[in-house]
Short mmCIF file of C-alpha atoms in Angstrom, two decimals:
data_model
loop_
_atom_site.label_atom_id
_atom_site.label_comp_id
_atom_site.label_asym_id
_atom_site.label_seq_id
_atom_site.Cartn_x
_atom_site.Cartn_y
_atom_site.Cartn_z
CA MET A 1 -27.67 -46.84 -59.08
CA GLY A 2 -30.89 -45.03 -58.34
CA ASN A 3 -31.17 -41.82 -56.25
CA TYR A 4 -31.42 -42.41 -52.50
CA GLN A 5 -34.54 -40.99 -50.92
CA ALA A 6 -34.85 -40.82 -47.16
CA HIS A 7 -38.00 -42.11 -45.59
CA PRO A 8 -40.25 -39.29 -44.24
CA ALA A 9 -40.13 -40.95 -40.82
CA SER A 10 -36.32 -40.43 -40.77
CA HIS A 11 -36.77 -36.67 -41.23
CA GLN A 12 -39.19 -36.62 -38.34
CA ILE A 13 -36.80 -38.52 -36.07
CA ILE A 14 -33.87 -36.19 -36.95
CA TYR A 15 -36.08 -33.13 -36.38
CA ILE A 16 -37.19 -34.44 -32.97
CA ASN A 17 -33.59 -35.14 -32.00
CA ILE A 18 -32.49 -31.62 -32.96
CA ILE A 19 -35.30 -30.15 -30.89
CA TYR A 20 -34.32 -32.37 -27.97
CA MET A 21 -30.64 -31.34 -28.26
CA LYS A 22 -31.55 -27.64 -28.37
CA THR A 23 -33.80 -28.04 -25.35
CA THR A 24 -31.06 -29.88 -23.46
CA ILE A 25 -28.41 -27.25 -24.28
CA ILE A 26 -30.71 -24.39 -23.31
CA GLY A 27 -31.55 -26.21 -20.09
CA LEU A 28 -27.87 -26.69 -19.28
CA LEU A 29 -27.13 -23.03 -20.00
CA LEU A 30 -29.99 -21.94 -17.76
CA LEU A 31 -28.77 -24.28 -15.04
CA ALA A 32 -25.22 -22.94 -15.36
CA THR A 33 -26.52 -19.36 -15.20
CA ALA A 34 -28.54 -20.23 -12.11
CA ASN A 35 -25.45 -21.73 -10.48
CA ILE A 36 -23.41 -18.63 -11.27
CA HIS A 37 -26.07 -16.37 -9.77
CA ALA A 38 -26.28 -18.65 -6.74
CA GLN A 39 -22.52 -18.27 -6.23
CA GLU A 40 -22.84 -14.47 -6.50
CA LYS A 41 -25.59 -14.31 -3.91
CA ALA A 42 -24.77 -13.05 -0.46
CA GLN A 43 -23.46 -15.60 1.99
CA THR A 44 -24.95 -14.92 5.40
CA TYR A 45 -23.20 -16.02 8.60
CA GLN A 46 -25.13 -16.16 11.86
CA LEU A 47 -22.75 -15.35 14.71
CA ALA A 48 -24.63 -17.28 17.35
CA ASP A 49 -22.80 -20.58 17.81
CA ALA A 50 -20.54 -19.87 14.81
CA PRO A 51 -17.37 -22.04 14.68
CA ARG A 52 -13.75 -20.99 15.03
CA TYR A 53 -12.11 -20.16 11.73
CA SER A 54 -10.25 -23.02 10.08
CA GLU A 55 -9.14 -23.98 6.59
CA GLU A 56 -11.89 -26.61 6.61
CA THR A 57 -14.77 -24.29 7.53
CA GLY A 58 -13.46 -21.22 5.68
CA TYR A 59 -15.23 -18.91 8.14
CA GLY A 60 -15.63 -18.28 11.85
CA TYR A 61 -14.36 -16.43 14.88
CA ASP A 62 -10.68 -15.60 14.60
CA LEU A 63 -7.57 -14.08 16.22
CA VAL A 64 -8.96 -13.71 19.75
CA ALA A 65 -11.28 -15.78 21.94
CA THR A 66 -14.85 -16.38 20.85
CA PRO A 67 -17.01 -13.86 22.74
CA GLU A 68 -19.07 -15.16 25.60
CA LYS A 69 -22.70 -14.14 26.04
CA GLY A 70 -22.95 -10.64 27.46
CA SER A 71 -19.25 -9.96 26.86
CA LYS A 72 -18.10 -6.45 25.97
CA ALA A 73 -14.71 -7.56 24.66
CA PRO A 74 -13.78 -7.01 21.00
CA PHE A 75 -13.91 -10.00 18.66
CA PHE A 76 -12.94 -10.88 15.09
CA PHE A 77 -14.72 -12.83 12.36
CA SER A 78 -13.02 -14.06 9.16
CA VAL A 79 -14.27 -15.46 5.85
CA ARG A 80 -12.01 -16.86 3.13
CA VAL A 81 -12.56 -14.98 -0.16
CA PRO A 82 -10.56 -14.28 -3.34
CA ASP A 83 -9.26 -10.85 -4.40
CA GLY A 84 -11.84 -8.19 -5.12
CA ASN A 85 -14.31 -5.71 -3.70
CA TYR A 86 -17.06 -7.03 -1.44
CA GLN A 87 -20.34 -5.65 -0.18
CA VAL A 88 -20.69 -6.42 3.50
CA THR A 89 -23.90 -6.01 5.50
CA VAL A 90 -23.73 -6.38 9.26
CA ARG A 91 -26.83 -6.64 11.42
CA LEU A 92 -25.87 -4.92 14.65
CA GLY A 93 -27.87 -5.35 17.83
CA SER A 94 -29.03 -7.90 20.38
CA LYS A 95 -32.31 -9.07 21.87
CA LYS A 96 -30.74 -9.25 25.31
CA GLN A 97 -28.58 -6.12 25.63
CA ALA A 98 -27.95 -2.62 24.38
CA GLY A 99 -24.82 -2.13 22.35
CA VAL A 100 -22.30 0.39 21.04
CA THR A 101 -20.44 -1.11 18.12
CA THR A 102 -17.49 -0.07 15.97
CA VAL A 103 -16.66 -2.13 12.88
CA ARG A 104 -13.21 -2.18 11.30
CA GLY A 105 -12.02 -4.37 8.46
CA GLU A 106 -8.76 -6.07 7.54
CA SER A 107 -5.84 -4.00 8.93
CA ARG A 108 -8.02 -1.72 11.09
CA ARG A 109 -9.84 0.16 8.32
CA LEU A 110 -12.68 2.10 9.92
CA PHE A 111 -16.20 1.53 8.52
CA ILE A 112 -18.72 2.01 11.35
CA ASP A 113 -17.94 4.19 14.33
CA ASN A 114 -19.64 3.85 17.72
CA LEU A 115 -23.12 2.93 16.52
CA ALA A 116 -25.54 2.65 19.43
CA THR A 117 -28.43 0.13 19.54
CA LYS A 118 -31.06 -0.33 22.21
CA LYS A 119 -31.92 -3.69 23.71
CA GLY A 120 -33.96 -5.57 21.11
CA GLN A 121 -33.07 -3.12 18.34
CA PHE A 122 -31.32 -4.22 15.14
CA VAL A 123 -29.66 -1.98 12.56
CA ASP A 124 -28.35 -3.10 9.16
CA GLU A 125 -25.23 -1.29 7.98
CA THR A 126 -23.66 -1.88 4.56
CA PHE A 127 -20.20 -0.95 3.31
CA ILE A 128 -17.74 -1.92 0.55
CA ILE A 129 -14.38 -3.44 1.46
CA ASN A 130 -11.39 -4.39 -0.68
CA LYS A 131 -9.63 -7.74 -0.27
CA ARG A 132 -6.25 -8.57 -1.81
CA ASN A 133 -3.30 -10.93 -1.62
CA PRO A 134 0.26 -10.49 -2.95
CA ARG A 135 -0.32 -12.49 -6.17
CA ILE A 136 -0.12 -10.43 -9.39
CA SER A 137 -0.01 -13.32 -11.86
CA GLU A 138 0.99 -16.97 -11.95
CA LYS A 139 4.64 -15.96 -12.11
CA GLU A 140 4.72 -12.72 -10.16
CA SER A 141 3.81 -11.42 -6.69
CA VAL A 142 4.26 -8.25 -4.69
CA ARG A 143 7.57 -8.35 -2.82
CA ILE A 144 6.14 -7.70 0.62
CA LYS A 145 8.46 -7.07 3.55
CA PRO A 146 8.95 -9.64 6.33
CA ARG A 147 6.93 -7.53 8.75
CA GLU A 148 4.03 -7.42 6.28
CA LYS A 149 3.59 -11.19 6.20
CA ALA A 150 1.43 -11.05 9.32
CA LYS A 151 -0.72 -8.16 8.06
CA LEU A 152 -4.40 -8.93 7.68
CA ASN A 153 -4.42 -6.97 4.41
CA TRP A 154 -2.32 -9.58 2.62
CA ASP A 155 -3.86 -12.91 3.67
CA ASP A 156 -6.64 -14.90 1.97
CA LYS A 157 -9.28 -13.97 4.53
CA LEU A 158 -11.64 -11.05 4.82
CA THR A 159 -11.45 -10.20 8.52
CA LEU A 160 -13.83 -7.93 10.42
CA GLU A 161 -13.14 -6.49 13.87
CA PHE A 162 -16.10 -5.75 16.15
CA ASN A 163 -15.10 -3.30 18.83
CA GLY A 164 -16.73 -0.56 20.89
CA ASP A 165 -18.06 -0.06 24.39
CA ALA A 166 -20.38 -3.07 23.96
CA PRO A 167 -20.01 -4.70 20.52
CA VAL A 168 -23.03 -6.68 19.35
CA CYS A 169 -23.61 -8.32 15.97
CA GLN A 170 -26.24 -10.86 14.97
CA SER A 171 -25.16 -11.68 11.41
CA ILE A 172 -22.78 -10.84 8.56
CA SER A 173 -23.67 -11.03 4.85
CA ILE A 174 -20.90 -10.92 2.22
CA GLU A 175 -21.24 -10.80 -1.56
CA PRO A 176 -19.12 -9.53 -4.48
CA ALA A 177 -19.58 -5.79 -4.95
CA ASP A 178 -21.24 -4.46 -8.07
CA PRO A 179 -18.64 -4.01 -10.86
CA SER A 180 -19.69 -0.36 -11.17
CA VAL A 181 -18.27 0.45 -7.72
CA ILE A 182 -15.50 3.05 -7.97
CA THR A 183 -12.24 1.88 -6.42
CA VAL A 184 -9.88 4.47 -4.97
CA PHE A 185 -6.35 3.06 -4.82
CA LEU A 186 -4.10 4.70 -2.21
CA CYS A 187 -0.34 4.66 -2.81
CA GLY A 188 2.03 6.01 -0.19
CA ASN A 189 4.09 5.42 2.94
CA SER A 190 3.49 4.99 6.68
CA THR A 191 1.45 8.19 6.90
CA VAL A 192 -1.11 6.56 4.57
CA VAL A 193 -0.83 2.80 5.28
CA ASP A 194 -3.35 0.68 7.17
CA GLN A 195 -1.56 0.30 10.50
CA ASP A 196 -2.49 -3.03 12.10
CA ASN A 197 -1.55 -2.25 15.69
CA GLU A 198 -2.12 0.35 18.38
CA PRO A 199 -1.20 3.13 18.93
CA TRP A 200 -0.23 3.72 15.27
CA ALA A 201 -2.74 4.95 12.69
CA SER A 202 -2.81 6.68 9.31
CA TRP A 203 -5.32 8.68 7.34
CA GLY A 204 -5.73 5.96 4.69
CA GLN A 205 -7.46 3.61 7.14
CA MET A 206 -9.90 6.28 8.33
CA ILE A 207 -11.10 7.35 4.86
CA PRO A 208 -13.44 4.35 4.23
CA HIS A 209 -15.70 5.54 7.06
CA PHE A 210 -16.77 8.58 5.04
CA PHE A 211 -17.89 6.96 1.76
CA ASP A 212 -21.12 5.34 0.62
CA THR A 213 -21.48 1.97 -1.11
CA ASP A 214 -20.60 3.39 -4.54
CA VAL A 215 -16.93 3.70 -3.51
CA CYS A 216 -14.34 1.24 -2.23
CA ILE A 217 -10.99 2.28 -0.74
CA ALA A 218 -8.08 -0.03 -1.62
CA ASN A 219 -5.12 1.04 0.49
CA TYR A 220 -1.87 -0.23 -1.09
CA ALA A 221 0.41 2.10 0.91
CA GLU A 222 3.24 0.62 2.96
CA SER A 223 5.63 1.92 5.61
CA GLY A 224 9.05 2.95 4.38
CA GLU A 225 8.14 3.22 0.72
CA SER A 226 9.23 5.92 -1.69
CA ALA A 227 7.65 6.45 -5.09
CA ASN A 228 10.37 4.43 -6.85
CA THR A 229 10.56 1.60 -4.29
CA PHE A 230 6.76 1.30 -4.38
CA ILE A 231 7.07 0.60 -8.10
CA ALA A 232 10.08 -1.72 -7.71
CA ALA A 233 8.27 -3.89 -5.15
CA GLY A 234 5.43 -4.54 -7.58
CA ARG A 235 2.86 -2.64 -5.53
CA LEU A 236 1.87 -0.36 -8.39
CA LYS A 237 1.73 -3.33 -10.76
CA LYS A 238 -0.62 -5.13 -8.37
CA ALA A 239 -2.89 -2.08 -8.20
CA LEU A 240 -2.85 -1.73 -11.98
CA SER A 241 -3.85 -5.39 -12.32
CA GLN A 242 -7.07 -4.53 -10.45
CA ILE A 243 -7.77 -0.99 -11.64
CA LYS A 244 -10.46 -0.19 -14.21
CA LYS A 245 -11.79 2.77 -16.12
CA GLY A 246 -13.29 5.37 -13.79
CA ASP A 247 -11.23 4.38 -10.74
CA TYR A 248 -8.83 6.73 -8.92
CA LEU A 249 -5.13 6.44 -8.07
CA PHE A 250 -4.02 8.64 -5.14
CA MET A 251 -0.28 9.22 -4.52
CA GLU A 252 1.26 10.64 -1.36
CA PHE A 253 5.05 10.35 -1.25
CA GLY A 254 7.99 12.50 -0.15
CA HIS A 255 8.84 11.45 3.41
CA ASN A 256 11.22 8.70 2.35
CA ASP A 257 12.04 9.98 -1.12
CA GLN A 258 13.98 12.90 0.34
CA LYS A 259 16.45 10.47 1.90
CA GLN A 260 17.61 9.32 -1.51
CA LYS A 261 20.81 11.14 -2.43
CA GLY A 262 23.14 10.74 -5.38
CA PRO A 263 23.19 11.17 -9.15
CA GLY A 264 19.76 11.59 -10.69
CA LYS A 265 18.05 11.74 -7.30
CA GLY A 266 15.98 14.67 -6.18
CA ALA A 267 12.51 16.16 -6.15
CA TYR A 268 12.67 17.36 -9.76
CA TYR A 269 14.53 14.33 -11.11
CA SER A 270 13.95 10.69 -10.10
CA PHE A 271 10.95 11.65 -7.94
CA MET A 272 9.26 13.33 -10.91
CA THR A 273 10.01 10.34 -13.14
CA SER A 274 8.40 7.94 -10.67
CA LEU A 275 5.29 10.06 -10.15
CA LYS A 276 4.96 10.52 -13.90
CA THR A 277 4.95 6.72 -14.18
CA PHE A 278 2.00 6.53 -11.75
CA ILE A 279 0.14 9.20 -13.71
CA ASP A 280 0.74 7.69 -17.14
CA GLU A 281 -0.12 4.14 -16.07
CA ALA A 282 -3.37 5.26 -14.44
CA ARG A 283 -4.45 7.31 -17.44
CA ALA A 284 -3.56 4.49 -19.85
CA ARG A 285 -6.25 2.42 -18.11
CA GLY A 286 -8.86 5.16 -17.98
CA ALA A 287 -8.33 5.88 -14.27
CA TYR A 288 -7.86 9.29 -12.67
CA PRO A 289 -4.54 10.12 -10.95
CA VAL A 290 -4.58 12.44 -7.92
CA LEU A 291 -1.46 13.88 -6.25
CA VAL A 292 -1.36 14.44 -2.48
CA THR A 293 1.49 16.46 -0.96
CA PRO A 294 3.17 14.88 2.10
CA THR A 295 1.88 15.55 5.60
CA GLN A 296 4.00 17.93 7.62
CA ARG A 297 6.13 16.66 10.47
CA ARG A 298 5.57 18.01 13.95
CA SER A 299 8.54 20.41 13.92
CA PHE A 300 7.91 23.82 15.48
CA ASP A 301 10.19 26.84 15.48
CA ALA A 302 10.57 29.20 18.42
CA THR A 303 7.54 31.22 17.33
CA GLY A 304 5.18 28.24 17.24
CA HIS A 305 5.16 27.85 13.47
CA ILE A 306 5.79 24.63 11.56
CA ARG A 307 9.15 24.28 9.84
CA ASP A 308 9.26 22.91 6.31
CA THR A 309 11.21 19.65 6.56
CA HIS A 310 10.46 18.10 3.17
CA GLU A 311 12.87 20.27 1.17
CA ASP A 312 11.42 20.97 -2.31
CA TYR A 313 9.33 17.79 -2.61
CA PRO A 314 5.91 19.37 -1.91
CA GLU A 315 6.63 22.18 -4.36
CA ALA A 316 7.76 19.67 -6.98
CA MET A 317 4.43 17.86 -6.65
CA ARG A 318 2.56 21.14 -7.11
CA TRP A 319 4.62 21.86 -10.22
CA LEU A 320 3.96 18.40 -11.66
CA ALA A 321 0.23 18.65 -10.93
CA ALA A 322 0.04 21.92 -12.86
CA LYS A 323 2.15 20.64 -15.74
CA GLU A 324 0.26 17.36 -16.14
CA ASN A 325 -3.15 18.80 -15.27
CA VAL A 326 -3.55 16.39 -12.36
CA PRO A 327 -5.81 17.20 -9.36
CA LEU A 328 -3.80 18.08 -6.25
CA ILE A 329 -4.72 17.80 -2.57
CA ASP A 330 -2.29 20.05 -0.71
CA LEU A 331 -2.13 18.07 2.52
CA ASN A 332 1.23 19.66 3.29
CA GLU A 333 -0.39 23.06 3.78
CA MET A 334 -3.52 21.75 5.51
CA THR A 335 -1.49 19.83 8.10
CA ARG A 336 0.65 22.92 8.72
CA THR A 337 -2.57 24.75 9.61
CA LEU A 338 -3.79 21.82 11.69
CA TYR A 339 -0.63 21.46 13.81
CA GLU A 340 -0.30 25.19 14.40
CA ALA A 341 -3.96 25.34 15.45
CA LEU A 342 -3.35 22.54 17.97
CA GLY A 343 -0.19 24.22 19.25
CA THR A 344 3.18 22.86 20.30
CA GLU A 345 1.89 20.82 23.25
CA THR A 346 -1.61 19.73 22.23
CA SER A 347 -0.29 18.62 18.83
CA LYS A 348 1.60 15.84 20.61
CA ARG A 349 -1.77 14.24 21.25
CA ALA A 350 -2.21 13.78 17.49
CA PHE A 351 1.04 11.85 17.25
CA VAL A 352 2.51 8.76 18.88
CA HIS A 353 3.61 10.51 22.06
CA TYR A 354 3.10 8.28 25.10
CA PRO A 355 5.06 7.83 28.33
CA ALA A 356 6.91 4.57 28.95
CA GLY A 357 4.66 1.77 30.17
CA THR A 358 1.56 2.95 28.31
CA TYR A 359 1.62 -0.19 26.17
CA PRO A 360 2.86 -3.72 26.90
CA GLY A 361 6.62 -4.01 26.49
CA GLN A 362 7.09 -0.27 26.09
CA THR A 363 10.20 0.50 28.15
CA LYS A 364 10.84 3.93 26.63
CA ALA A 365 8.62 6.91 25.97
CA PHE A 366 7.18 7.27 22.47
CA GLU A 367 8.09 10.67 21.05
CA ASP A 368 7.32 10.26 17.37
CA ASN A 369 6.74 13.46 15.39
CA THR A 370 5.92 11.82 12.05
CA HIS A 371 3.39 9.07 12.78
CA PHE A 372 -0.15 9.61 14.00
CA ASN A 373 -2.32 8.03 16.62
CA PRO A 374 -6.02 7.41 15.80
CA TYR A 375 -7.04 10.96 16.74
CA GLY A 376 -4.38 12.49 14.50
CA ALA A 377 -5.14 10.10 11.63
CA TYR A 378 -8.84 10.95 11.85
CA GLN A 379 -8.12 14.70 11.72
CA ILE A 380 -5.90 14.29 8.67
CA ALA A 381 -8.45 12.05 6.95
CA GLN A 382 -10.91 14.92 7.29
CA CYS A 383 -8.31 17.23 5.72
CA VAL A 384 -8.08 14.83 2.77
CA ILE A 385 -11.89 14.81 2.46
CA GLU A 386 -11.91 18.62 2.32
CA GLY A 387 -9.19 18.49 -0.32
CA MET A 388 -11.25 16.00 -2.35
CA LYS A 389 -14.21 18.36 -2.42
CA LYS A 390 -12.13 20.95 -4.23
CA ALA A 391 -9.80 18.77 -6.29
CA VAL A 392 -12.07 15.85 -7.26
CA PRO A 393 -15.68 16.95 -6.64
CA GLU A 394 -17.08 14.03 -8.69
CA LEU A 395 -15.62 11.60 -6.15
CA ALA A 396 -16.76 13.74 -3.23
CA LYS A 397 -20.37 13.29 -4.40
CA HIS A 398 -20.21 9.80 -2.91
CA LEU A 399 -19.57 10.93 0.66
CA LYS A 400 -22.11 9.55 3.12
CA ILE A 401 -20.55 11.62 5.91
CA ASP A 402 -19.51 15.18 5.11
CA PRO A 403 -17.47 16.47 8.05
CA SER A 404 -17.27 20.10 6.77
CA TYR A 405 -13.86 20.18 8.41
CA ASN A 406 -11.67 23.21 9.00
CA PRO A 407 -8.06 22.34 9.95
CA ALA A 408 -7.78 25.70 11.68
CA GLN A 409 -10.49 24.48 14.06
CA PRO A 410 -9.68 20.80 14.75
CA ASP A 411 -11.92 18.47 16.72
CA ASP A 412 -11.50 18.56 20.49
CA VAL A 413 -9.02 15.82 21.33
CA ASN A 414 -10.81 15.24 24.64
CA GLY A 415 -14.04 14.47 22.78
CA PHE A 416 -12.49 11.88 20.49
CA HIS A 417 -13.50 8.32 21.37
CA TRP A 418 -11.52 5.34 20.09
CA ASN A 419 -11.75 1.79 21.41
CA GLU A 420 -8.32 0.30 20.99
CA SER A 421 -7.75 -2.97 19.18
CA PRO A 422 -6.28 -5.79 21.31
CA PHE A 423 -2.98 -5.77 19.38
CA THR A 424 -0.15 -3.32 20.03
CA GLU A 425 3.30 -2.70 18.60
CA ILE A 426 6.24 -0.83 20.09
CA GLU A 427 8.39 -0.93 16.96
CA LYS A 428 8.35 2.23 14.89
CA PRO A 429 7.09 1.94 11.27
CA ASP A 430 9.73 1.47 8.58
CA GLY A 431 11.69 4.08 6.82
CA GLN A 432 10.73 7.47 8.18
CA ILE A 433 13.21 10.20 9.03
CA GLU A 434 12.48 11.58 12.48
CA VAL A 435 12.83 15.36 12.36
CA VAL A 436 12.45 17.65 15.34
CA HIS A 437 14.20 20.83 14.24
CA ALA A 438 15.26 20.26 10.65
CA ALA A 439 15.28 17.69 7.90
CA LYS A 440 17.95 15.09 8.51
CA GLU A 441 20.21 14.49 5.51
CA ILE A 442 21.62 11.08 4.77
CA LYS A 443 24.79 11.34 2.69
CA ALA A 444 25.84 8.78 0.12
CA THR A 445 29.00 8.30 -1.93
CA GLN A 446 28.46 9.85 -5.34
CA THR A 447 29.79 8.80 -8.70
CA THR A 448 31.62 11.20 -10.99
CA ILE A 449 31.27 9.46 -14.36
CA PRO A 450 30.57 12.39 -16.75
CA PHE A 451 28.23 10.50 -19.09
CA PHE A 452 26.30 8.96 -16.18
CA LYS A 453 25.45 12.29 -14.54
CA SER A 454 21.73 12.05 -15.26
CA ASN A 455 21.42 8.28 -14.93
CA ASN A 456 18.81 7.07 -12.42
CA PHE A 457 20.07 3.50 -12.14
CA ASP A 458 21.14 2.25 -8.74
CA TYR A 459 22.30 -0.96 -7.11
CA ALA A 460 18.95 -1.58 -5.47
CA ASP A 461 17.38 -1.88 -8.92
CA LEU A 462 20.09 -4.36 -9.96
CA VAL A 463 19.30 -6.88 -7.23
CA GLY A 464 15.89 -5.63 -6.11
CA PHE A 465 14.24 -8.82 -7.34
CA MET A 466 16.14 -10.65 -4.58
CA GLY A 467 14.17 -8.78 -1.91
CA GLU A 468 15.57 -9.48 1.54
CA HIS A 469 18.42 -11.48 -0.05
CA ALA A 470 19.78 -8.47 -1.94
CA GLN A 471 22.81 -8.07 0.33
CA THR A 472 23.73 -11.74 -0.10
CA ALA A 473 23.43 -11.34 -3.86
CA GLY A 474 25.78 -8.36 -3.65
CA TRP A 475 28.44 -10.40 -1.87
CA ILE A 476 28.15 -13.22 -4.42
CA LEU A 477 28.61 -10.66 -7.18
CA PHE A 478 31.65 -9.30 -5.35
CA VAL A 479 33.30 -12.75 -5.13
CA ILE A 480 32.67 -13.51 -8.81
CA ILE A 481 34.14 -10.22 -9.99
CA THR A 482 37.13 -10.64 -7.68
CA ILE A 483 37.86 -13.91 -9.48
CA PHE A 484 37.59 -12.08 -12.79
CA VAL A 485 40.04 -9.44 -11.60
CA VAL A 486 42.62 -12.05 -10.60
CA THR A 487 42.18 -13.75 -13.97
CA ALA A 488 42.60 -10.44 -15.80
CA VAL A 489 45.85 -9.65 -13.96
CA SER A 490 47.19 -13.14 -14.65
CA ASN A 491 46.35 -12.97 -18.34
CA GLY A 492 47.79 -9.51 -18.69
CA ALA A 493 51.18 -10.78 -17.41
CA ASN A 494 51.32 -13.89 -19.57
CA LEU A 495 50.57 -13.11 -23.21
CA ASN A 496 52.10 -16.36 -24.49
CA ASP A 497 49.52 -17.55 -26.95
CA GLY A 498 46.38 -16.60 -28.79
CA MET A 499 44.15 -17.89 -26.02
CA ASP A 500 45.80 -15.57 -23.51
CA GLY A 501 45.43 -12.70 -25.96
CA MET A 502 41.71 -13.40 -26.24
CA ALA A 503 41.44 -13.56 -22.45
CA ALA A 504 43.24 -10.23 -22.19
CA GLY A 505 40.75 -8.70 -24.58
CA ASN A 506 37.96 -10.01 -22.42
CA SER A 507 39.69 -8.40 -19.47
CA ALA A 508 38.98 -5.01 -21.02
CA ILE A 509 35.28 -5.84 -20.90
CA ILE A 510 35.74 -6.98 -17.32
CA GLY A 511 37.37 -3.64 -16.50
CA LEU A 512 34.37 -1.84 -17.99
CA THR A 513 32.03 -4.04 -15.94
CA LEU A 514 33.96 -3.21 -12.79
CA GLY A 515 33.65 0.48 -13.52
CA ILE A 516 29.88 0.12 -13.89
CA LEU A 517 29.78 -1.83 -10.63
CA ALA A 518 31.71 1.02 -9.05
CA TYR A 519 29.00 3.39 -10.18
CA VAL A 520 25.94 1.38 -9.17
CA SER A 521 27.40 0.23 -5.85
CA SER A 522 27.97 3.82 -4.76
CA HIS A 523 24.32 3.96 -3.73
CA ILE A 524 24.33 1.33 -1.00
CA GLU A 525 25.42 1.26 2.58
CA TYR A 526 28.30 -1.20 2.06
CA ALA A 527 29.77 0.63 -0.94
CA GLY A 528 33.20 0.51 0.68
CA TYR A 529 33.22 -3.28 0.23
CA LEU A 530 31.42 -3.75 -3.06
CA ASN A 531 32.90 -0.75 -4.82
CA ILE A 532 36.32 -2.39 -5.19
CA MET A 533 37.52 -0.07 -7.99
CA TYR A 534 36.42 3.19 -6.40
CA ILE A 535 39.26 5.59 -5.58
CA PRO A 536 38.02 8.52 -3.45
CA GLY A 537 38.43 11.83 -5.22
CA SER A 538 39.03 10.33 -8.66
CA GLU A 539 36.77 9.82 -11.62
CA GLU A 540 35.64 6.35 -12.60
CA LEU A 541 36.33 7.32 -16.22
CA VAL A 542 40.06 7.26 -15.35
CA ILE A 543 39.54 3.79 -13.87
CA PHE A 544 37.94 2.65 -17.11
CA ILE A 545 40.96 3.81 -19.08
CA CYS A 546 43.44 2.28 -16.61
CA ALA A 547 41.59 -1.08 -16.66
CA PHE A 548 41.55 -1.09 -20.46
CA ILE A 549 45.25 -0.23 -20.81
CA GLY A 550 46.16 -2.76 -18.11
CA ALA A 551 44.37 -5.49 -20.03
CA LEU A 552 46.32 -4.71 -23.22
CA ILE A 553 49.83 -4.47 -21.71
#
């Protein structure tokens, strides 16, 4: 056969086709890029004649009635968005009326405070807001508490509250924030958390007001949490799934941690281990950990000085900060100064102290010496800002408002103006110990197993994944082990064949399991029921031996 030689026209056709394919691919890539950029562009919502929020529209007025023309009532506007940081620009003002507008986001995070506009004047204000939901991965979510399920922080909507003496807003623009924005993750308890309802407030929800658009505050704190329970609930894991190099991780714990008693518990033991976990995980991702000592409680002695009610927890945090070379904001000392400057009576006006009937459904007076009202939260937020200037000056460079605050000279409470949100709550936040004269101690049954002295394991960790069903899981475990005990006793009395002998051997393992259960169950409220092998005043090691011998007899 002769050599095949393609016709020159064939080469030309192939060449033209290749050029056409390249042009088509490049065109498609450009089109795809254009679509991506179009999706990243700001979505602008005109509030005039905007709809009510629904799953179909994905945006609109929400939570309370749509404002009528000329109304001075607060209103809410929601937009469905995925997790992330968002740049929000609000155009405040009206052609028909003057306004004074406050803007809060999600669970009452403060962004714009009492901004005045004249009739016909419009002012654009931009801020960065964090949006999250409980999902960590396809298989894992944050184990939020039942009372959190209604929190605006955890839903799939970005919700803005427009409040003030005369709130006016023409439009809202929302777009994903620049990836270079620094995110400050706040981890803590009810003194830090975004409180949804009046009259409760915390410093974490006031902090966003002070920063420019280079910083976003992501407040992951929750009422009732200790450092270890924060980790166990998946809250730290959720934050770590979002954190990036150059971000910050703030930790304020101690209020609830001091309640934990038993083997391995304490400021220099389990508390240190948990905080070290926060520090190491943040640094492993290139983020900066910052320790914040717990706020003081309002507990005065006869001379008008604040009593220390947090045992050695603040000092332990100072020690850890020095050892690990972690920046420290000593909020414990600053709030001591603040409360003493306010005095025994005026300091009540920084806390949730209100006579009965102040709020709907409030039948008893509020006399809370741990949790703040908006004035108190704002004062403490300024303390944190002052602490940032010294401890993390690089972050403080991004302040748009520098209060130059001195806790020894607090703001005049009579000059503080706060327009309350339309939602109130008379239930006290979770988990806090209320201390008036001294720290309250909650006692727990303690184990005496010699080789478990330094063990940090507890029953809550064993069934923590069950969340609110943990107690039910405990009872199921109790029933199963009771059946094992009966079987062990029966087998021990009837060694008639090899099968019974094998069962008796297994009973020794069962006895060991029961001893372990005795140890771990000593940390829960119903230890008297679950801890079926616990003999007061004896050592579980003796029980181990007795169970083993009993299985062999």
